[in-house]
mmCIF file of C-alpha atoms and ligand atoms in Angstrom:
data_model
loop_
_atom_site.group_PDB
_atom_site.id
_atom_site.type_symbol
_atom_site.label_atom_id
_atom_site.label_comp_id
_atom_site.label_asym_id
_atom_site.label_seq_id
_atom_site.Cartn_x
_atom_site.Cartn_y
_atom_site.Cartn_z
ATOM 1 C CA UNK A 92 117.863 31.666 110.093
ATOM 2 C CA UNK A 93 118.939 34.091 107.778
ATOM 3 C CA UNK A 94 120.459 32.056 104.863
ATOM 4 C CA UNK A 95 122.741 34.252 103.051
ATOM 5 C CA UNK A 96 123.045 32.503 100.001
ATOM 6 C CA UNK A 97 119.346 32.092 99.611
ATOM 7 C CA UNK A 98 118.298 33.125 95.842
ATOM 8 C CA UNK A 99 115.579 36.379 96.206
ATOM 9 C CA UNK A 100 117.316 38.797 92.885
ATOM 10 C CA UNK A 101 117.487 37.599 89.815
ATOM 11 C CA UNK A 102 119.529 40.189 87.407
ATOM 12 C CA UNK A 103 119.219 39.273 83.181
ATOM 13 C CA UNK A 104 121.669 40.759 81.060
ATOM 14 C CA UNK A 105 120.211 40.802 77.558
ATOM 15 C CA UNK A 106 116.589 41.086 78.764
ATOM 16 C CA UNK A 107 115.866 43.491 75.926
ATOM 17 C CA UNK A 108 116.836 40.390 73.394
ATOM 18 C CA UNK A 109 114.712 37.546 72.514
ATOM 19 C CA UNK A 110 115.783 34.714 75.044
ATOM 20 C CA UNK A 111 116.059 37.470 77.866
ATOM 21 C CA UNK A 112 112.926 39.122 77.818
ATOM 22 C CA UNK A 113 111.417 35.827 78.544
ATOM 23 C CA UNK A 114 114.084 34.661 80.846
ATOM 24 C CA UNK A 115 112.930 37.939 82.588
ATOM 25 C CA UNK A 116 109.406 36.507 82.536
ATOM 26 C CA UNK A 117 110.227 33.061 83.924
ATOM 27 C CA UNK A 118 111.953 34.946 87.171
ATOM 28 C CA UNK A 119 108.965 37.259 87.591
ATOM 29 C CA UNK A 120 106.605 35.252 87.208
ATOM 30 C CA UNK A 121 107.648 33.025 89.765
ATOM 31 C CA UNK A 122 108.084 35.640 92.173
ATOM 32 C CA UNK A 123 111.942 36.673 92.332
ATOM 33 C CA UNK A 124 112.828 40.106 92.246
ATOM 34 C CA UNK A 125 113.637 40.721 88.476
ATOM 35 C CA UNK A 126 116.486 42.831 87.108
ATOM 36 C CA UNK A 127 116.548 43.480 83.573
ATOM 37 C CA UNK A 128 119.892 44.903 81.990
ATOM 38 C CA UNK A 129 120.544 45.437 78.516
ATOM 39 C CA UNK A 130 122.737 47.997 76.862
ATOM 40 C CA UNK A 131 120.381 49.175 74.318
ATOM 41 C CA UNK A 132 117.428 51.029 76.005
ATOM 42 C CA UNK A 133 114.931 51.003 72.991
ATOM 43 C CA UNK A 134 115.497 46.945 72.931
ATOM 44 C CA UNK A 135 114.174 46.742 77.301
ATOM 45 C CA UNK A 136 111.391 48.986 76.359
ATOM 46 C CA UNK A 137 110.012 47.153 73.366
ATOM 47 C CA UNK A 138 110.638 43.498 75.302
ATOM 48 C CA UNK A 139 108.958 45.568 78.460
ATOM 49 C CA UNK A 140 106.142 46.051 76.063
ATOM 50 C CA UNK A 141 105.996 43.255 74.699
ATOM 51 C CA UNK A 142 106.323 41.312 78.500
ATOM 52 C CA UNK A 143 103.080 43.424 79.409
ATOM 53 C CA UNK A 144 101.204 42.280 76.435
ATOM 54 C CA UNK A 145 102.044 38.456 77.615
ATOM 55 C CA UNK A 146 101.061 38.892 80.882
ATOM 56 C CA UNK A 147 97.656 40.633 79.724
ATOM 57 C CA UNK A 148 96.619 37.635 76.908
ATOM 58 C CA UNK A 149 97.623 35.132 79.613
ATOM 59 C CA UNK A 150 94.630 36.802 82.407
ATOM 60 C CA UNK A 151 91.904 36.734 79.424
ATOM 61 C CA UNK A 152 93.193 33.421 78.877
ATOM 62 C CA UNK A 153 92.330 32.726 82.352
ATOM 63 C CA UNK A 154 95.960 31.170 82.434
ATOM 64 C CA UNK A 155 97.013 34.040 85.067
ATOM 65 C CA UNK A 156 95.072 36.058 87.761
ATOM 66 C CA UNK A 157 95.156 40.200 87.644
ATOM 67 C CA UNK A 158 96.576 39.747 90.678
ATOM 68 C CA UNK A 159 99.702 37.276 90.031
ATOM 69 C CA UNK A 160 99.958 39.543 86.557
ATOM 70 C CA UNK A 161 100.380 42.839 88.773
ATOM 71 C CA UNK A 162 102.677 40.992 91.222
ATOM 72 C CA UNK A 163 105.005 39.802 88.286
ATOM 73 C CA UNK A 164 104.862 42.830 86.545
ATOM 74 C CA UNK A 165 105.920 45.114 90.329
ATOM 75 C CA UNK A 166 108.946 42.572 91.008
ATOM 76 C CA UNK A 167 110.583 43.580 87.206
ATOM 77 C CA UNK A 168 112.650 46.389 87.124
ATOM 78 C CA UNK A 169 115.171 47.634 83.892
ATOM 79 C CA UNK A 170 118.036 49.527 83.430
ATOM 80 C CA UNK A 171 120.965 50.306 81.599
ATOM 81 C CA UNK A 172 123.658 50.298 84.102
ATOM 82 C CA UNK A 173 125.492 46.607 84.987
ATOM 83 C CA UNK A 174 125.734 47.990 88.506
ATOM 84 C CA UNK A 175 121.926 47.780 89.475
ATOM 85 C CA UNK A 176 123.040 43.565 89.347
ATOM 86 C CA UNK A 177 125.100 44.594 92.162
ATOM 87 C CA UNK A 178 122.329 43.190 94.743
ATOM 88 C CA UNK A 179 121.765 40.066 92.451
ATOM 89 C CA UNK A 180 121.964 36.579 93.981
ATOM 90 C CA UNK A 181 121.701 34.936 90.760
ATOM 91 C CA UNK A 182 122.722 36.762 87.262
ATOM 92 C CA UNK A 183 121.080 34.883 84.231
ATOM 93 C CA UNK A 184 123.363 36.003 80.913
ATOM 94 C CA UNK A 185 121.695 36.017 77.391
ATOM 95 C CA UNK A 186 123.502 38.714 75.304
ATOM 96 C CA UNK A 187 125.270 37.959 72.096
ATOM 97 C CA UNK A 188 126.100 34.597 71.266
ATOM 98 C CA UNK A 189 130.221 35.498 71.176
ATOM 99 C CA UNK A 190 133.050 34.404 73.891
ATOM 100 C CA UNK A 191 134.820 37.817 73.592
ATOM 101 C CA UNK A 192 131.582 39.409 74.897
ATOM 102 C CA UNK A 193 130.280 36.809 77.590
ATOM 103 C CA UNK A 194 133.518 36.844 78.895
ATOM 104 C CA UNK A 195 133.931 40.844 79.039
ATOM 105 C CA UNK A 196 130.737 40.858 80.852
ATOM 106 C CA UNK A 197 131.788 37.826 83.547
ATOM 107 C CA UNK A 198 134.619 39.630 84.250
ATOM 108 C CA UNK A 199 132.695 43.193 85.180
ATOM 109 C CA UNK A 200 129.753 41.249 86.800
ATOM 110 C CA UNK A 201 132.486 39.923 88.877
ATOM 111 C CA UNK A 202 133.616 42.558 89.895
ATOM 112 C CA UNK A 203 130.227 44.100 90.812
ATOM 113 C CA UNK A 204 128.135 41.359 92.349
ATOM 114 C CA UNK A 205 128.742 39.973 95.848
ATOM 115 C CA UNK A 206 131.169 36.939 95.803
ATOM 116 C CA UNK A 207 128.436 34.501 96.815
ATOM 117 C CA UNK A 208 126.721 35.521 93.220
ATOM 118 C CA UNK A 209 126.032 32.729 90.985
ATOM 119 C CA UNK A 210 126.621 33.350 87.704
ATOM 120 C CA UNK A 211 124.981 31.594 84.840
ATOM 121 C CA UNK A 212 125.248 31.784 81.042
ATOM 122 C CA UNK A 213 122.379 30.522 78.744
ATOM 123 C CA UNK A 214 124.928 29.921 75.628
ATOM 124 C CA UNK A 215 124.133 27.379 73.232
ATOM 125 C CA UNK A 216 126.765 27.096 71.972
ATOM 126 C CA UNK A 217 129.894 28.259 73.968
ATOM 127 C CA UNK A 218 132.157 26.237 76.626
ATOM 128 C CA UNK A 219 130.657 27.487 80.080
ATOM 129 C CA UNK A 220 134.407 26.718 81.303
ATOM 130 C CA UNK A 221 135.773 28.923 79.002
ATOM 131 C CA UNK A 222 133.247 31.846 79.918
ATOM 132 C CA UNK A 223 133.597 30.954 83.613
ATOM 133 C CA UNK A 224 137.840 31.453 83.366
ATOM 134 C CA UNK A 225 137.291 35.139 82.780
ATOM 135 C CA UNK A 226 135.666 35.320 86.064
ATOM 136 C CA UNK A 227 137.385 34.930 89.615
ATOM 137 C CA UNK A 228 134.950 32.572 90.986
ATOM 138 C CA UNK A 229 134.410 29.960 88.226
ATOM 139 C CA UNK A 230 132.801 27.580 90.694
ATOM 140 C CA UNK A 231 129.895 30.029 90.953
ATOM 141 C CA UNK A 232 129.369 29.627 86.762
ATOM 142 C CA UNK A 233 126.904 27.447 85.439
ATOM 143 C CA UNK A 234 125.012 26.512 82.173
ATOM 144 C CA UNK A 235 121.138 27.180 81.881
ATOM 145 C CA UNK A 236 120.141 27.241 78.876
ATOM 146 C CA UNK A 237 116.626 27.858 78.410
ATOM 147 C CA UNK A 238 114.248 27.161 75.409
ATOM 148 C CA UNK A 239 113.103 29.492 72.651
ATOM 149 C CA UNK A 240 110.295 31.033 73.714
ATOM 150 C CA UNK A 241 111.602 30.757 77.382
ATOM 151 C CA UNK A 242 107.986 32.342 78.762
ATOM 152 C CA UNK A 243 106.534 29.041 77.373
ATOM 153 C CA UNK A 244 109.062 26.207 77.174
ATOM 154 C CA UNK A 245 109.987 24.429 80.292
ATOM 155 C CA UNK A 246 113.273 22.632 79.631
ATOM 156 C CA UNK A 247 116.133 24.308 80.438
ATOM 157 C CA UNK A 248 119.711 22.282 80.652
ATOM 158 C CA UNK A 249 121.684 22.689 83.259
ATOM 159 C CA UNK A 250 125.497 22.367 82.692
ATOM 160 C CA UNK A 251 128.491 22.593 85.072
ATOM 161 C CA UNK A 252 131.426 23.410 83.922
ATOM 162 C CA UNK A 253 134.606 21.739 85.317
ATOM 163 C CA UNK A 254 134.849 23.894 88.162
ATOM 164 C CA UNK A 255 131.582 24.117 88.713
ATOM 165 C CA UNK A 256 130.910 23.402 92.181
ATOM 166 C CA UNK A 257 128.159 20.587 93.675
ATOM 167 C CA UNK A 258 126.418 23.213 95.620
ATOM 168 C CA UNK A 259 126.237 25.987 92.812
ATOM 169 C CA UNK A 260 124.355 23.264 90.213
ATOM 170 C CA UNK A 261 121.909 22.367 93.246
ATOM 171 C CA UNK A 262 120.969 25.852 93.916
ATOM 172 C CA UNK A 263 119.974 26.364 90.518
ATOM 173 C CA UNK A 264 118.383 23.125 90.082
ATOM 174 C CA UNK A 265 116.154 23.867 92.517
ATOM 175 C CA UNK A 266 115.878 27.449 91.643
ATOM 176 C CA UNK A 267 114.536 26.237 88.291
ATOM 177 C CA UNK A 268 112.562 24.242 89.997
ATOM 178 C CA UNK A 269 110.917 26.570 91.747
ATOM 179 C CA UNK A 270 110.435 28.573 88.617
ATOM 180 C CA UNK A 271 108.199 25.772 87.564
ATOM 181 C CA UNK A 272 110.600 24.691 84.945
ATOM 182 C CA UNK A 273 112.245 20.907 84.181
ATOM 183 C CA UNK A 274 115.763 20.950 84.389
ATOM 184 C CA UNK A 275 118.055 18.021 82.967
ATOM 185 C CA UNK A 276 122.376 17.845 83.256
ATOM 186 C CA UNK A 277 124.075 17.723 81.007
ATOM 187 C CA UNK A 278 127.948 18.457 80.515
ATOM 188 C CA UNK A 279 129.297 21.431 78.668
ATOM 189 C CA UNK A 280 129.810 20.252 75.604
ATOM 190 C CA UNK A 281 128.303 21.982 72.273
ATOM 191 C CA UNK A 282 124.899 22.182 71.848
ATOM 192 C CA UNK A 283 124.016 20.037 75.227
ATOM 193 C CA UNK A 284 121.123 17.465 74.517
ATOM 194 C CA UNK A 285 118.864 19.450 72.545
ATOM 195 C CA UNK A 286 120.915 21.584 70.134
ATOM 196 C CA UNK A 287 123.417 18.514 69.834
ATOM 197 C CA UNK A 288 120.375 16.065 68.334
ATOM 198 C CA UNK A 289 118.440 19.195 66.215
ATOM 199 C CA UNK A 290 121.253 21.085 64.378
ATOM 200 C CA UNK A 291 121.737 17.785 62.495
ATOM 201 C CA UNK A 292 118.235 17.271 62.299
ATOM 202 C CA UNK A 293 116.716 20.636 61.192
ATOM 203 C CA UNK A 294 119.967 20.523 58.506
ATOM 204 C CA UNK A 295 118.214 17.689 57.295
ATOM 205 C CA UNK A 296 115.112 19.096 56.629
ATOM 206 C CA UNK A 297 116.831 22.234 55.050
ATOM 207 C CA UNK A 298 118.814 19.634 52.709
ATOM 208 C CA UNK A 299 115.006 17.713 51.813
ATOM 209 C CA UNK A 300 113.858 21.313 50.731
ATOM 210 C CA UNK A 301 117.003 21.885 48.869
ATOM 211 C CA UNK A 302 116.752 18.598 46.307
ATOM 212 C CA UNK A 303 113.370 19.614 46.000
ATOM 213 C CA UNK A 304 112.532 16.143 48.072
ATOM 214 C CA UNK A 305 109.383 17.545 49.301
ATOM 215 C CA UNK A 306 107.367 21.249 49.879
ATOM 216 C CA UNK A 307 108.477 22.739 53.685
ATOM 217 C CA UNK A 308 104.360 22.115 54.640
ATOM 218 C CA UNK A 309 104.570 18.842 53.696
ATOM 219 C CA UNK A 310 108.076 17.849 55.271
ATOM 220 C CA UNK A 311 106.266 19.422 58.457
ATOM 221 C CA UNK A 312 103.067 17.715 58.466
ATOM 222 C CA UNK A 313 105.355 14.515 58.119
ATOM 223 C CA UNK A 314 107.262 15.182 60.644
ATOM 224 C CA UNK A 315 104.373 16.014 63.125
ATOM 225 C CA UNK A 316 101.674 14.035 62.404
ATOM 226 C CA UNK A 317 104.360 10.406 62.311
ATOM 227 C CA UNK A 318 106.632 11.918 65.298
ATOM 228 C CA UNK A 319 104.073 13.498 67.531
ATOM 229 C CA UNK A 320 106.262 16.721 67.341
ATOM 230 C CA UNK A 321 104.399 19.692 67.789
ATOM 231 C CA UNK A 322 106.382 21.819 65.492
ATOM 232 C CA UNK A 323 108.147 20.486 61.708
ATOM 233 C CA UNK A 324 111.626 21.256 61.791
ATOM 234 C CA UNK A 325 111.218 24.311 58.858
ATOM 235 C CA UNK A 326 108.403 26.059 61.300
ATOM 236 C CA UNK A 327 110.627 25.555 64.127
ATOM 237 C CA UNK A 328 113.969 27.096 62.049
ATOM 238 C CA UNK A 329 111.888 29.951 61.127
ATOM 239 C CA UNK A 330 110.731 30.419 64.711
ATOM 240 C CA UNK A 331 114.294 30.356 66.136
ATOM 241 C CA UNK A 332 115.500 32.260 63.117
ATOM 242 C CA UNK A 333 117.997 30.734 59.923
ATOM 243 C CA UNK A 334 120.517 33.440 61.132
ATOM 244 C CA UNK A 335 120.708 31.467 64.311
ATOM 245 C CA UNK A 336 120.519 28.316 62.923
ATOM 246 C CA UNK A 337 123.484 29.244 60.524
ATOM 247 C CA UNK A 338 125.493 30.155 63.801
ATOM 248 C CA UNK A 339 124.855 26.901 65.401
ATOM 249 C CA UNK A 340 126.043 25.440 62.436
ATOM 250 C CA UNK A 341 129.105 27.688 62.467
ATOM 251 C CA UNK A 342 129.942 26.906 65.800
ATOM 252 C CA UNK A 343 129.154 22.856 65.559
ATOM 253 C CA UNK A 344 130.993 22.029 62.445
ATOM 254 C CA UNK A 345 134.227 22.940 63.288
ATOM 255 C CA UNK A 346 134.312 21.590 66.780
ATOM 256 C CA UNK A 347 132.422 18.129 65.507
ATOM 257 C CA UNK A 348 133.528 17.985 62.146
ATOM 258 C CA UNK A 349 129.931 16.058 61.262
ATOM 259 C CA UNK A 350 128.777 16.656 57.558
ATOM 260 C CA UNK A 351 125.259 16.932 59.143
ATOM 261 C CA UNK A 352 126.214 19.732 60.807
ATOM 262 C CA UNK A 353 128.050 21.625 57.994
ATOM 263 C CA UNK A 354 125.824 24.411 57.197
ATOM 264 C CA UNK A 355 123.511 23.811 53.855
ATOM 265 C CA UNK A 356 123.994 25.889 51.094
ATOM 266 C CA UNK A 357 120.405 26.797 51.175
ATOM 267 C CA UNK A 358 120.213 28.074 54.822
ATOM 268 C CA UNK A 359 123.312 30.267 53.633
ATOM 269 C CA UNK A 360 121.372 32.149 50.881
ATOM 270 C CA UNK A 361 118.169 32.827 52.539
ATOM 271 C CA UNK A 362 120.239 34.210 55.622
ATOM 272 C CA UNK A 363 122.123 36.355 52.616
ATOM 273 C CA UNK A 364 118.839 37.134 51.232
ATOM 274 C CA UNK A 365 117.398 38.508 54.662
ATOM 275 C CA UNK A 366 114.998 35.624 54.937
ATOM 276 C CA UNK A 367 115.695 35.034 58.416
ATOM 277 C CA UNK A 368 112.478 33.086 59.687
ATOM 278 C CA UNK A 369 109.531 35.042 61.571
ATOM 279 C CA UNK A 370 111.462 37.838 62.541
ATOM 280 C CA UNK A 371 111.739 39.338 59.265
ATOM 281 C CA UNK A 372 108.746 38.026 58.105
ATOM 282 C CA UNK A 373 109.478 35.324 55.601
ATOM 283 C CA UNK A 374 111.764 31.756 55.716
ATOM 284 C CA UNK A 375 110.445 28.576 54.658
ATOM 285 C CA UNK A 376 106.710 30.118 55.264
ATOM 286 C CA UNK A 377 105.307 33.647 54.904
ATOM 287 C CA UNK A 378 104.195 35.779 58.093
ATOM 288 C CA UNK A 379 102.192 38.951 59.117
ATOM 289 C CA UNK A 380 102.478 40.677 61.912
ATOM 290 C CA UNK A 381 104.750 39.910 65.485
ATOM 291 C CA UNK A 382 102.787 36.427 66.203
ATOM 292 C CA UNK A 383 105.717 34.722 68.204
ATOM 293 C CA UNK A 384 105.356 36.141 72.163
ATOM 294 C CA UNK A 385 102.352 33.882 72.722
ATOM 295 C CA UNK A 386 100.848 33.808 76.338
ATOM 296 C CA UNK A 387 100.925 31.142 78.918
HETATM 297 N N1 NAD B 146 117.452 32.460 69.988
HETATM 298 C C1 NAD B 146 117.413 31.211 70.438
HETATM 299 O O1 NAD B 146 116.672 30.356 69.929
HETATM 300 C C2 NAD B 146 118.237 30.804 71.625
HETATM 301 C C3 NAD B 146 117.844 29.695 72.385
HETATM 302 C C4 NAD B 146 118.573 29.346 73.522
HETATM 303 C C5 NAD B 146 119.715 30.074 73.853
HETATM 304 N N2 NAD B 146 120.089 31.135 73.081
HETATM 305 C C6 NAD B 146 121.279 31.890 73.513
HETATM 306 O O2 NAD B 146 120.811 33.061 74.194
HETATM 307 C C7 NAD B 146 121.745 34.133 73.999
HETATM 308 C C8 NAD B 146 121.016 35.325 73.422
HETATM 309 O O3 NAD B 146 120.419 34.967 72.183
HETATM 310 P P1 NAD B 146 119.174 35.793 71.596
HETATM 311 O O4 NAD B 146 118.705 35.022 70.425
HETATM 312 O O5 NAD B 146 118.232 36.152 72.706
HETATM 313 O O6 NAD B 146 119.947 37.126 71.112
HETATM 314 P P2 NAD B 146 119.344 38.600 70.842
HETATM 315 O O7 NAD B 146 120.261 39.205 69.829
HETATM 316 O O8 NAD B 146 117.870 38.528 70.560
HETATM 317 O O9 NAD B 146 119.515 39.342 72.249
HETATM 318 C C9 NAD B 146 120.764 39.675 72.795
HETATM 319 C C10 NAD B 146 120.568 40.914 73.663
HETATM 320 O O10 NAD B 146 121.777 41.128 74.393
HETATM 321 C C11 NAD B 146 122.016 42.527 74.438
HETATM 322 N N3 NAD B 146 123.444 42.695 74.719
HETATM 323 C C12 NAD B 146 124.497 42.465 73.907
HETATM 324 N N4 NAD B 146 125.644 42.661 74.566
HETATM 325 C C13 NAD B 146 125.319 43.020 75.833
HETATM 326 C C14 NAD B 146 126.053 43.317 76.999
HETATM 327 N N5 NAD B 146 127.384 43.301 77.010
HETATM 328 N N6 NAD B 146 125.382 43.633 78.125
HETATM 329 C C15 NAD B 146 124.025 43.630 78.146
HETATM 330 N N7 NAD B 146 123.266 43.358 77.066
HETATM 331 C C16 NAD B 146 123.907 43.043 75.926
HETATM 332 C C17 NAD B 146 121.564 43.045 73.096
HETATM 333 O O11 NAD B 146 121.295 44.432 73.141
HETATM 334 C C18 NAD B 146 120.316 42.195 72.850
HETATM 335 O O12 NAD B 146 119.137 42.838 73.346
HETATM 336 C C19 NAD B 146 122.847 33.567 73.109
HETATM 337 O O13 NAD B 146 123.884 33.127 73.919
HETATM 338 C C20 NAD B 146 122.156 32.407 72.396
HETATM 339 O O14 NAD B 146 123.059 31.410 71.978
HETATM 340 C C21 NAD B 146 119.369 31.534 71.988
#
């Protein structure tokens, strides 16, 4: 039987940014048809580029065979134009982290995509009920929101929103599933599990830097070698960028009104200062070169 709900297309909107691109990855790689859409052009090609490169370390890594590689690579396509998600079955959004513009964008993939579209948005830090009103069809809208660097992280929490309906969080429970990922519910509120427990935390650390409590390296090493964490909370700031950690903060405080959460005055003048993590190549720690795509 022909089920016509089935999930084959993936579209991503943002694919050229830094969740999307590996979104993009996940979909492919797991054998959906894979439609990348981002508004600036230069932004797909570089990700493009940069998805390539991935694909190629993970084969002499033996993590990946030529064969899956050329298979994940034929099932991506990108473009510029929203209506090429017109044939989507699922439509993963990761563009700017602002309602105005996740809304804007529900309400023309609404219009485009076929009314059994789901719709999902991987916010951090928005109401997926809010994004889902400017939409016709807010029991189609869901929450996934993946981990920095998607390609490589498997969590990714899945949120209803209240009109989200039973059979829309199954399908893409099992579609993440089926991606190889873990999925966990949660409810929308800000920051879901993970975001919720480490905006506090990394503040923290950011705070222990700023009284001079201890050097980043060594509140890392603490951190890892008594927590088991892989990652300190300063090298994972700098990974996810202090520019985005300032945002969470913007969006948390005023919604939880928890001191923790308030951003520190430190985080504010490195973000002023440009020292935004990895990306520009300094934060708590100095960096050369583009070392965050990894491989699988
Ligand atoms: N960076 C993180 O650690 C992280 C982790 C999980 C979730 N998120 C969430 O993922 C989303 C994207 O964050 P990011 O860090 O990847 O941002 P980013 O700035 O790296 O990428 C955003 C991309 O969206 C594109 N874009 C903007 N408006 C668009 C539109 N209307 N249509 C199509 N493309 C558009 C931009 O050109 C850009 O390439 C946000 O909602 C953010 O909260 C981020």
């Amino acid at each position: 039987m022909n089920d016509q709900t089935a999930i084959r297309t993936v579209g991503v909107c943002g694919a050229g940014g830094t969740m999307g691109s590996g979104i993009a990855i996940v979909a492919a790689r797991a054998g959906f048809r894979t439609i990348c859409f981002d508004t600036r052009p230069e932004a797909l090609e570089r990700a493009f580029q940069d998805t390539v490169a991935f694909f190629n370390k993970s084969v002499e890594r033996g993590k990946m065979s030529r064969e899956a590689r050329d298979a994940a690579l034929g099932a991506m396509s990108r473009t510029g134009e929203l209506g090429a998600l017109a044939e989507c079955d699922l439509v993963i959004e990761a563009v700017f982290e602002d309602l105005a513009v996740k809304q804007a964008l529900f309400r023309e993939l609404d219009a485009i995509c076929s009314p059994l579209a789901i719709l999902a948005s991987n916010t951090s830090t928005l109401s997926i009920t809010e994004i889902a009103a400017a939409s016709k069809r807010p029991e189609r809208v869901v929450g996934m929101h993946f981990c920095l660097p998607a390609q490589l992280m498997k969590l990714i929490e899945i949120s209803p929103g209240l009109l989200t309906s039973e059979e829309t969080f199954r399908k893409v429970w099992a579609w993440a599933e089926t991606a190889g990922q873990i999925p966990v519910k949660t409810q929308d509120k800000p920051g879901f599990i993970l975001n919720a427990l480490l905006v506090p935390f990394n503040n923290d650390a950011i705070r222990l830097v700023e009284a001079k409590v201890a050097e980043p390296a060594d509140i890392d090493l603490a951190i890892k070698s008594a927590l088991g964490y892989k990652m300190g909370p300063l090298e994972l700031i700098d990974l996810v960028g202090l520019d985005t950690q300032l945002r969470l903060c913007e969006a948390f405080y005023p919604i939880t009104l928890d001191p923790r959460a308030a951003a520190p005055p430190l985080l504010r003048r490195m973000v002023a200062a440009g020292l935004l993590g990895r990306k520009s190549g300094q934060g708590f720690y100095r960096y050369e070169g583009r070392a965050m795509f990894g491989s699988a």
